[in-house]
PDB file of C-alpha atoms in Angstrom:
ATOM      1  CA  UNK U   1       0.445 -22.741   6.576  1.00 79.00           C
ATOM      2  CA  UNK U   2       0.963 -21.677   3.237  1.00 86.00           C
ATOM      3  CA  UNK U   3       4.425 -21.412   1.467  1.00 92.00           C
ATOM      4  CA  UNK U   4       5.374 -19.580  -1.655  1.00 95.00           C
ATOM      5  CA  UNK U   5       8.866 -19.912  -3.217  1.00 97.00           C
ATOM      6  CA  UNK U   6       9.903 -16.993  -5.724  1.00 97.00           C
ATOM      7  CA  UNK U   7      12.311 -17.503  -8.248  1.00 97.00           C
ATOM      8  CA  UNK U   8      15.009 -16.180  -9.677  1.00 97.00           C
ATOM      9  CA  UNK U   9      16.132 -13.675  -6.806  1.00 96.00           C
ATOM     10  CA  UNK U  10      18.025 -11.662  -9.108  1.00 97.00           C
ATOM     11  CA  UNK U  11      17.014 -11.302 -13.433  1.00 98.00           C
ATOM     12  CA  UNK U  12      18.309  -9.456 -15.396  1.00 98.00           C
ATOM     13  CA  UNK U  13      17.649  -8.224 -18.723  1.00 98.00           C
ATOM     14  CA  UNK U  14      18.158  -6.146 -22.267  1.00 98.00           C
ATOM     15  CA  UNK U  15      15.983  -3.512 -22.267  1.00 97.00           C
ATOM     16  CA  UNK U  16      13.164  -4.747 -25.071  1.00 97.00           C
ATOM     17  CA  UNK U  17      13.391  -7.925 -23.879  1.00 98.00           C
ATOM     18  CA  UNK U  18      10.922 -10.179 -21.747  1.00 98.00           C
ATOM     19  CA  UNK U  19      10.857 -11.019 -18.254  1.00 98.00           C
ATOM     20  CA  UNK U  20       9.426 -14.315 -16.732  1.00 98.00           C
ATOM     21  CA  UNK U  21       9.515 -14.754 -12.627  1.00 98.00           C
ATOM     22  CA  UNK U  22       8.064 -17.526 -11.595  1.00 98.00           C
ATOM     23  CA  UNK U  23       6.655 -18.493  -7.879  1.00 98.00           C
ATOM     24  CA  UNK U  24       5.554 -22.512  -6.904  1.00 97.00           C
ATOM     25  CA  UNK U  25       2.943 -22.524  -3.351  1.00 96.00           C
ATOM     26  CA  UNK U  26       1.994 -25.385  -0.907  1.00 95.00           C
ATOM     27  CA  UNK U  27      -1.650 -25.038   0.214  1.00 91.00           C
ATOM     28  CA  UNK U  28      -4.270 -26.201  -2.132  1.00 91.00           C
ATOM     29  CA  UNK U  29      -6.896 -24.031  -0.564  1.00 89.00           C
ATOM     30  CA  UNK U  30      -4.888 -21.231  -2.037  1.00 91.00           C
ATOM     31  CA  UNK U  31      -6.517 -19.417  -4.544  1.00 90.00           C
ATOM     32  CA  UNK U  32      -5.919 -15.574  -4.982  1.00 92.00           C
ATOM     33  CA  UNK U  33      -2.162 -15.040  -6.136  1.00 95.00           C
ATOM     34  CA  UNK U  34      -1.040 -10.983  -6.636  1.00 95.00           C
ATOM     35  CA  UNK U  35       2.016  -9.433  -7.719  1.00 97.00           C
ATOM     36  CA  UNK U  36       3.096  -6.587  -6.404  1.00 97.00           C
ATOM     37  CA  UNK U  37       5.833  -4.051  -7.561  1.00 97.00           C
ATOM     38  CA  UNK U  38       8.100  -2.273  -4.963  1.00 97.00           C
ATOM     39  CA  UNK U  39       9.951   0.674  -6.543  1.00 97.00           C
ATOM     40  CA  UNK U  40      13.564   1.558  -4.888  1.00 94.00           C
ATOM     41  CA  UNK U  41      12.731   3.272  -1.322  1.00 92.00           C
ATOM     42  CA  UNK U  42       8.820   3.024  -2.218  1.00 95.00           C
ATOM     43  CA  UNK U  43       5.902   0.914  -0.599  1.00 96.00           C
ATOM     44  CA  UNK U  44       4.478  -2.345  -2.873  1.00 95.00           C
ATOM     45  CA  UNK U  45       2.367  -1.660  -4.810  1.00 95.00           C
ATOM     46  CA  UNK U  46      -0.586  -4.341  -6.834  1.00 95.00           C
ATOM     47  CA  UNK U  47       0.176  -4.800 -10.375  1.00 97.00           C
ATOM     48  CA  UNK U  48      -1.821  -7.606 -11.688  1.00 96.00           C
ATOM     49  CA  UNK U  49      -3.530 -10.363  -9.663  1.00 95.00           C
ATOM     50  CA  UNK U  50      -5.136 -13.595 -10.620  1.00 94.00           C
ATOM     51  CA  UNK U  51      -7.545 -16.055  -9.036  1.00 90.00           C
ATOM     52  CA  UNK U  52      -7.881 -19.547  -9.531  1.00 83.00           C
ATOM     53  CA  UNK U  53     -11.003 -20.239 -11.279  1.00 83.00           C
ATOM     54  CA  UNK U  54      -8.677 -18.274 -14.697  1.00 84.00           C
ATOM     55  CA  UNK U  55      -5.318 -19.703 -16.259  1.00 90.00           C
ATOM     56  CA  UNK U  56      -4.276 -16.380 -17.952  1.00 94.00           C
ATOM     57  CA  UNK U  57      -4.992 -12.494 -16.643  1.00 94.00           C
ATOM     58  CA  UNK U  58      -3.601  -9.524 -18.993  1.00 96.00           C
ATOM     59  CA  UNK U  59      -2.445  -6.216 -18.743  1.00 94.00           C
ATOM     60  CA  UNK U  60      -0.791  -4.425 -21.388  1.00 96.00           C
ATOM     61  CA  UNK U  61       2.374  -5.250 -21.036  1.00 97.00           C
ATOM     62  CA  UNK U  62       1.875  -8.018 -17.768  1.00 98.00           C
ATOM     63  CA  UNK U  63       0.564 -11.107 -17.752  1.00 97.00           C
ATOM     64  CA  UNK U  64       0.038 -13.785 -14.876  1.00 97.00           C
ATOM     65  CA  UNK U  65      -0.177 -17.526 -15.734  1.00 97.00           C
ATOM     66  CA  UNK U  66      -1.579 -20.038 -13.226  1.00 96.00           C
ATOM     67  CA  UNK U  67      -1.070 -23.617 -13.392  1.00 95.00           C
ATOM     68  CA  UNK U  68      -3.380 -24.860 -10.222  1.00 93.00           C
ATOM     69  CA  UNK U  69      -2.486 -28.945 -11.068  1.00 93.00           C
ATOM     70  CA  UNK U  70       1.409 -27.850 -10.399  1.00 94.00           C
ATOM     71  CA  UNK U  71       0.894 -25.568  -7.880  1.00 95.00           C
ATOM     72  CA  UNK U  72       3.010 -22.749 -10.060  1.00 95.00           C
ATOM     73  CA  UNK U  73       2.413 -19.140 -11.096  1.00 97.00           C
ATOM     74  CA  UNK U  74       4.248 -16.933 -13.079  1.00 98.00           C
ATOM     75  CA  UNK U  75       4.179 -12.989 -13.992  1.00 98.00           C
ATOM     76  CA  UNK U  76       5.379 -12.312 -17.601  1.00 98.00           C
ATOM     77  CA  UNK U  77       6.175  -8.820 -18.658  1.00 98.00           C
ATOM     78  CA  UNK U  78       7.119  -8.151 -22.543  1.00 97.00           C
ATOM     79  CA  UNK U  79       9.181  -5.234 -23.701  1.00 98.00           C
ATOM     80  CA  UNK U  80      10.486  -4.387 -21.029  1.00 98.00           C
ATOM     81  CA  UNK U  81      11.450  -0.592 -19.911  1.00 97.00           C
ATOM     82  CA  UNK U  82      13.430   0.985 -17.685  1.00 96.00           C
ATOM     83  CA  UNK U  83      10.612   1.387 -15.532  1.00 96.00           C
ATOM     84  CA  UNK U  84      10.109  -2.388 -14.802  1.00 98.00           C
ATOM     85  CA  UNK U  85      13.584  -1.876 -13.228  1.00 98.00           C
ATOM     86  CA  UNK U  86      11.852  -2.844  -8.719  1.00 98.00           C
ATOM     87  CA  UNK U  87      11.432  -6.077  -7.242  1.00 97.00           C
ATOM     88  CA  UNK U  88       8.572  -7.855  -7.673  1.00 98.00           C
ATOM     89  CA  UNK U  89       6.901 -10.085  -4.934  1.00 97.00           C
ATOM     90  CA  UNK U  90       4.268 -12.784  -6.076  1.00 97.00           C
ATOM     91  CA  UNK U  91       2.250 -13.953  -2.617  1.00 95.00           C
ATOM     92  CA  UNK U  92      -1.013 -16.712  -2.018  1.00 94.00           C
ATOM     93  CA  UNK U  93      -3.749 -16.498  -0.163  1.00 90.00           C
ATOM     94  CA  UNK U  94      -7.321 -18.132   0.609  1.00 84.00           C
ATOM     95  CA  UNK U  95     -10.514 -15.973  -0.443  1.00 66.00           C
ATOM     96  CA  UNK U  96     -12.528 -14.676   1.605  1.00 60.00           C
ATOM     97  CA  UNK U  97      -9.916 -15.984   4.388  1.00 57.00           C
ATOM     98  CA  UNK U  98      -9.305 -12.953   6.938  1.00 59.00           C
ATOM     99  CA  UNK U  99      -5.891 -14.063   7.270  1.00 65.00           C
ATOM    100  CA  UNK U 100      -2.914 -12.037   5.486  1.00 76.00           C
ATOM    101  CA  UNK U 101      -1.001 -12.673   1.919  1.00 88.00           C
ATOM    102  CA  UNK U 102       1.791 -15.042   2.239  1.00 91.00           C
ATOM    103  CA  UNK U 103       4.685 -13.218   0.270  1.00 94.00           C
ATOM    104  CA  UNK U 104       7.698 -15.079  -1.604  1.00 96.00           C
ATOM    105  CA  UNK U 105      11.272 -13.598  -1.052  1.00 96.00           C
ATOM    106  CA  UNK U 106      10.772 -10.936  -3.807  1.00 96.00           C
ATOM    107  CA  UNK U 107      12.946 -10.640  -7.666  1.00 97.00           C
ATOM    108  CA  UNK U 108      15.180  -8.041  -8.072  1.00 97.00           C
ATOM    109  CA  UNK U 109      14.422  -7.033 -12.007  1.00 98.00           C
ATOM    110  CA  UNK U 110      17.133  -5.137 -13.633  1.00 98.00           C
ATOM    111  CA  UNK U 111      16.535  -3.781 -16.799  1.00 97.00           C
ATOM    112  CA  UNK U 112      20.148  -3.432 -18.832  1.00 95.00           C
ATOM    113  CA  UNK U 113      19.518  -0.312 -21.331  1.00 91.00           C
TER     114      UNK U 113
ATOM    115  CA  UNK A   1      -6.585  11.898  -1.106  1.00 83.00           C
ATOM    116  CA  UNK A   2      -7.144   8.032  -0.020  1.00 81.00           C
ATOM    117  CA  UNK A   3      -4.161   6.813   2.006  1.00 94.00           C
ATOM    118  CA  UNK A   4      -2.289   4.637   4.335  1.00 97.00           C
ATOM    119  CA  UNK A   5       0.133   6.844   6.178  1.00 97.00           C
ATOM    120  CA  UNK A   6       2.947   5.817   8.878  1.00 98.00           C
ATOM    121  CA  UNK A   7       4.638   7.851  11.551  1.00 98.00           C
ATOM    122  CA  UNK A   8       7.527   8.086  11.977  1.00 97.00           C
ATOM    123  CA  UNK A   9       9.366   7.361   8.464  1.00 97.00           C
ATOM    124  CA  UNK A  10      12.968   6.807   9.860  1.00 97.00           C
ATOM    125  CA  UNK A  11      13.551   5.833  13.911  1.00 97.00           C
ATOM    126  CA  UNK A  12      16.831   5.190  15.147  1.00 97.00           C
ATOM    127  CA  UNK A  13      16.497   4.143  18.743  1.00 96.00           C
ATOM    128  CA  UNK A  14      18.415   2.027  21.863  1.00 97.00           C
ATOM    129  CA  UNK A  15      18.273  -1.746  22.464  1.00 97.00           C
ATOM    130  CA  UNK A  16      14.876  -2.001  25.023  1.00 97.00           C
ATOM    131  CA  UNK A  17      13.872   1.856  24.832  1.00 97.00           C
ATOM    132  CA  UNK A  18      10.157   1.286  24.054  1.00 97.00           C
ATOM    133  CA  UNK A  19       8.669   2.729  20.687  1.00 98.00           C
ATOM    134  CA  UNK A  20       5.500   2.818  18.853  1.00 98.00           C
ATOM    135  CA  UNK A  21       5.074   3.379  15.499  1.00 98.00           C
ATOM    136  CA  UNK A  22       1.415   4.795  14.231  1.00 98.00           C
ATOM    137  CA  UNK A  23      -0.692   4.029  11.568  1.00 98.00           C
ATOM    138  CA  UNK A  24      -3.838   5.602  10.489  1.00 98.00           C
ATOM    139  CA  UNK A  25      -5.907   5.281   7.021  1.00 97.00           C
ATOM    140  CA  UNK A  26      -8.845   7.127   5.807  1.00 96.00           C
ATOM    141  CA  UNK A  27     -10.857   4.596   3.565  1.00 95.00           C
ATOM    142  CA  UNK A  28     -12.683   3.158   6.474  1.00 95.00           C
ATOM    143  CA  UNK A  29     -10.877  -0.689   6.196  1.00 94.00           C
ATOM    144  CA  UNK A  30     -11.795  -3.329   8.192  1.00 93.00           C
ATOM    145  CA  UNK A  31      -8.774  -5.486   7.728  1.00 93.00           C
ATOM    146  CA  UNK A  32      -4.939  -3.904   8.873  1.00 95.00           C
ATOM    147  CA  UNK A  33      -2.161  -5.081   8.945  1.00 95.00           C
ATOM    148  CA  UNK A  34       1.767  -4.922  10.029  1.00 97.00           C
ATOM    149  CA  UNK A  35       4.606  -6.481   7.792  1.00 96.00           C
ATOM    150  CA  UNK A  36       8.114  -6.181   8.089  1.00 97.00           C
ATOM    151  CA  UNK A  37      10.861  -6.450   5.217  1.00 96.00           C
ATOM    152  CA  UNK A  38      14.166  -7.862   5.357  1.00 95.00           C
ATOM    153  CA  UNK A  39      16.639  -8.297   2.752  1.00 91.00           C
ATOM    154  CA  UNK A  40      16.278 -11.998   1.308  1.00 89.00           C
ATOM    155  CA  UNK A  41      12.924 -12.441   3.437  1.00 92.00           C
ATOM    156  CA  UNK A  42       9.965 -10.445   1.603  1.00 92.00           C
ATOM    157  CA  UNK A  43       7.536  -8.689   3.532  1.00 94.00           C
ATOM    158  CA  UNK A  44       6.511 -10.765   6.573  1.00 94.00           C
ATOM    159  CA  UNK A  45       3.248 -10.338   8.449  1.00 93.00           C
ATOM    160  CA  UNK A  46       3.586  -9.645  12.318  1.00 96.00           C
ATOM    161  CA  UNK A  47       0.094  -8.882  13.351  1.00 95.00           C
ATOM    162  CA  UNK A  48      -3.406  -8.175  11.686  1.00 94.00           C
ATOM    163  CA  UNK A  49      -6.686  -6.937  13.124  1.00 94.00           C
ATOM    164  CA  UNK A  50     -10.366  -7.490  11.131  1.00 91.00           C
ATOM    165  CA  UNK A  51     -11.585  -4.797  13.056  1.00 91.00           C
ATOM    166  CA  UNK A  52     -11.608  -2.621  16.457  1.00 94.00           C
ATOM    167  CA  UNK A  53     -10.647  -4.513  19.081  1.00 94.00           C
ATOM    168  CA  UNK A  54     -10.087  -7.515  16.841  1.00 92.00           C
ATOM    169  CA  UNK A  55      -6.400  -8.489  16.495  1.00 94.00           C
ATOM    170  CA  UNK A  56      -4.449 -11.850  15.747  1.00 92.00           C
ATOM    171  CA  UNK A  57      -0.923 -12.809  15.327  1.00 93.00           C
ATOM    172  CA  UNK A  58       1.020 -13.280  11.919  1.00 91.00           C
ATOM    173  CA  UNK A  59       3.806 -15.031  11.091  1.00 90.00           C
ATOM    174  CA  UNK A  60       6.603 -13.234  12.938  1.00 95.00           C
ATOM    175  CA  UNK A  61       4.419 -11.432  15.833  1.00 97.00           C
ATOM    176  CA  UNK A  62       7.438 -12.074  19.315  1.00 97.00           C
ATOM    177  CA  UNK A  63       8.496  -8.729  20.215  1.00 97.00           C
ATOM    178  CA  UNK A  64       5.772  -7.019  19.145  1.00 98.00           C
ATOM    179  CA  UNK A  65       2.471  -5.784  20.414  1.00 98.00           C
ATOM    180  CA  UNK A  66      -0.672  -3.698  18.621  1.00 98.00           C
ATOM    181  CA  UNK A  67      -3.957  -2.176  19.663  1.00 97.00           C
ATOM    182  CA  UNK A  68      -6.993  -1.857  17.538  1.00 97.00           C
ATOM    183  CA  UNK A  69      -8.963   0.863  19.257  1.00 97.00           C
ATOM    184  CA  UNK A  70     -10.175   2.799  16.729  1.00 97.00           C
ATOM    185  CA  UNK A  71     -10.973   1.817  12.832  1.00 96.00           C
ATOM    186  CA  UNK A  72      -8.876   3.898  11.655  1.00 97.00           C
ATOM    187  CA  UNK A  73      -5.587   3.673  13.734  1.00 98.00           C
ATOM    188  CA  UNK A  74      -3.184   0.244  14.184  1.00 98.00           C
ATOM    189  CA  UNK A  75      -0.122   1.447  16.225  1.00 98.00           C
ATOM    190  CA  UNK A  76       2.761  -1.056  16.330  1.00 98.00           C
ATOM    191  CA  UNK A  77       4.526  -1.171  19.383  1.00 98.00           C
ATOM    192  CA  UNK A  78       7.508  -2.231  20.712  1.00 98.00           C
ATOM    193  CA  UNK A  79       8.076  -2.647  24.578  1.00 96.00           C
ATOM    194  CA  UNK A  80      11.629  -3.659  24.211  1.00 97.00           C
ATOM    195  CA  UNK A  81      13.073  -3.337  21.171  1.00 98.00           C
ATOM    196  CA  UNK A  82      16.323  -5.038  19.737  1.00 97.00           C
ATOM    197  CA  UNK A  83      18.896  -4.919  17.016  1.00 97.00           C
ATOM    198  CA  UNK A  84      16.849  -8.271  15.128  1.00 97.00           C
ATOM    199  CA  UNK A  85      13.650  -5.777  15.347  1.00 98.00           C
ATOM    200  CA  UNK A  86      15.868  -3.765  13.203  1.00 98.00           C
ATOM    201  CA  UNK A  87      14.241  -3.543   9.644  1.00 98.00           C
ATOM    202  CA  UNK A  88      11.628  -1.490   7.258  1.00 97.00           C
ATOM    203  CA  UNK A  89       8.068  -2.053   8.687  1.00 98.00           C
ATOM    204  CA  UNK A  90       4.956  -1.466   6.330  1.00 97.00           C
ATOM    205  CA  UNK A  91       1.869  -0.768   7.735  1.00 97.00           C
ATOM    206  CA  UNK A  92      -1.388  -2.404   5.276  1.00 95.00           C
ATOM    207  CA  UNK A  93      -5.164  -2.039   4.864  1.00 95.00           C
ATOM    208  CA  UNK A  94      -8.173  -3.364   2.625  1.00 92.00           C
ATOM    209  CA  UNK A  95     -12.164  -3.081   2.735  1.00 89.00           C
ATOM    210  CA  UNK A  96     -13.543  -5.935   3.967  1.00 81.00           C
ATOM    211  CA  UNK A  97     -11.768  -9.273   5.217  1.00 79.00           C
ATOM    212  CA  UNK A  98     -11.553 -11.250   2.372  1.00 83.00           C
ATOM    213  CA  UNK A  99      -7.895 -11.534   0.769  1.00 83.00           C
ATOM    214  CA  UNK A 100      -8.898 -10.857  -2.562  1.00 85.00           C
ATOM    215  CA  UNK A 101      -9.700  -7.160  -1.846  1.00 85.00           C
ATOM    216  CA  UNK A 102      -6.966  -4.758  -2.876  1.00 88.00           C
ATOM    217  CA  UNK A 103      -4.708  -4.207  -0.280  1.00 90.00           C
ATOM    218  CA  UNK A 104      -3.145  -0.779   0.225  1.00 94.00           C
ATOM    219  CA  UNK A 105       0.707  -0.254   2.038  1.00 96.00           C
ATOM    220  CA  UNK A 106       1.837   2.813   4.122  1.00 97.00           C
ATOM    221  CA  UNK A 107       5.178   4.384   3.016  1.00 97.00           C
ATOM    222  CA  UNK A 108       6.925   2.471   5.556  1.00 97.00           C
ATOM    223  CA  UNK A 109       8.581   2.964   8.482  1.00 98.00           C
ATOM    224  CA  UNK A 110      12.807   2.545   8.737  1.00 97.00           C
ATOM    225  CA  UNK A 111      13.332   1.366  12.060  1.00 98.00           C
ATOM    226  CA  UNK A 112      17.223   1.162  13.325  1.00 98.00           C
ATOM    227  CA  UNK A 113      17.521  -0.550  16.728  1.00 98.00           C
ATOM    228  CA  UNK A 114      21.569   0.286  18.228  1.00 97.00           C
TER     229      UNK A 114
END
């Protein structure tokens, strides 16, 4: 089955500054990738996803990069606020698959006013 | 209001006193789910169900059982339940089966096992 690594578990950062977490999978056939956002003592929540026929997906502030040769995403947020302080889980899974998301371990992202 | 809710929010409980732990959404999804979250682990999936009376393991399912007899409702259940079943369960839905739908948590459920 599928296998997604998160890294770093911790980051922390200056308010203002950017924030890069990056996540590596195993299974080819993957090929939807979200992020969520989980707020202290509050449920996930989807930020930004990306699929695999797209390198780049934007948000405002968020972006998600997807490098399908390495088997690596990563979810890039710029000027960063107190309220990117949560931990942010990247996960894989197959389209149109009925199975479930495989998560990675989550980042803890502390913004340092 | 379109929602995922859980019941209860916090449980503390005894080593093999059987619980069950409900979930109910109102945006008529096919797909839910049960995850649980451990520090260090992320959210892990224990059981899923495409649709009423349609329900399959996840990664982490021993312990556990669910039932899938209406749409709308995906109790988790726990026959014997011990301190390692001790953790912050979120309950999960989305239209449709395929993963690239949106997919929609409950406010979890804090679940102390003594």
């Amino acid at each position: 089955g599928e296998n997604v690594e998160q890294h770093p578990s911790t980051l922390s950062v200056q308010e203002g500054d950017s924030a890069v977490i990056k996540c590596t999978y195993s299974d080819s056939a993957s090929n939807y990738f979200p992020w969520y956002k989980q707020e202290l003592g509050k449920r996930p929540q989807l930020i930004i996803d990306i699929r695999s026929n797209v390198g780049e997906k934007k948000d405002q502030r968020i972006a998600v990069t997807l490098n399908k040769t390495a088997k690596h995403f990563s979810l890039h947020i710029t000027e960063t606020q107190p309220e990117d302080s949560a931990v942010y889980f990247c996960a894989g899974g197959t389209g149109g698959g009925a199975d479930g998301l495989t998560f990675g371990k989550g980042t803890h992202l502390i913004i340092q006013p | 209001e379109a929602q995922v809710t859980q019941n209860p929010r916090y449980l503390i409980t005894v080593t093999g006193k059987k619980l069950t732990v409900t979930c109910s959404q109102n945006m008529n999804h096919e797909y839910m789910s049960w995850y649980r979250q451990d520090p260090g682990l992320g959210l892990r999936q224990i059981y899923y169900s495409m649709n009423v009376e349609v329900t399959d393991k996840g990664d982490v399912p021993e312990g556990y059982k669910v039932s899938r007899k209406e749409k709308r409702n995906f109790p988790l259940i726990l026959e014997s339940p011990s301190p390692n079943q001790t953790s912050l369960y979120f309950c999960a839905s989305r239209v449709g089966l395929a993963v690239y739908n949106e997919q929609f948590f409950g406010p979890g459920t804090r679940l102390t096992v003594l």
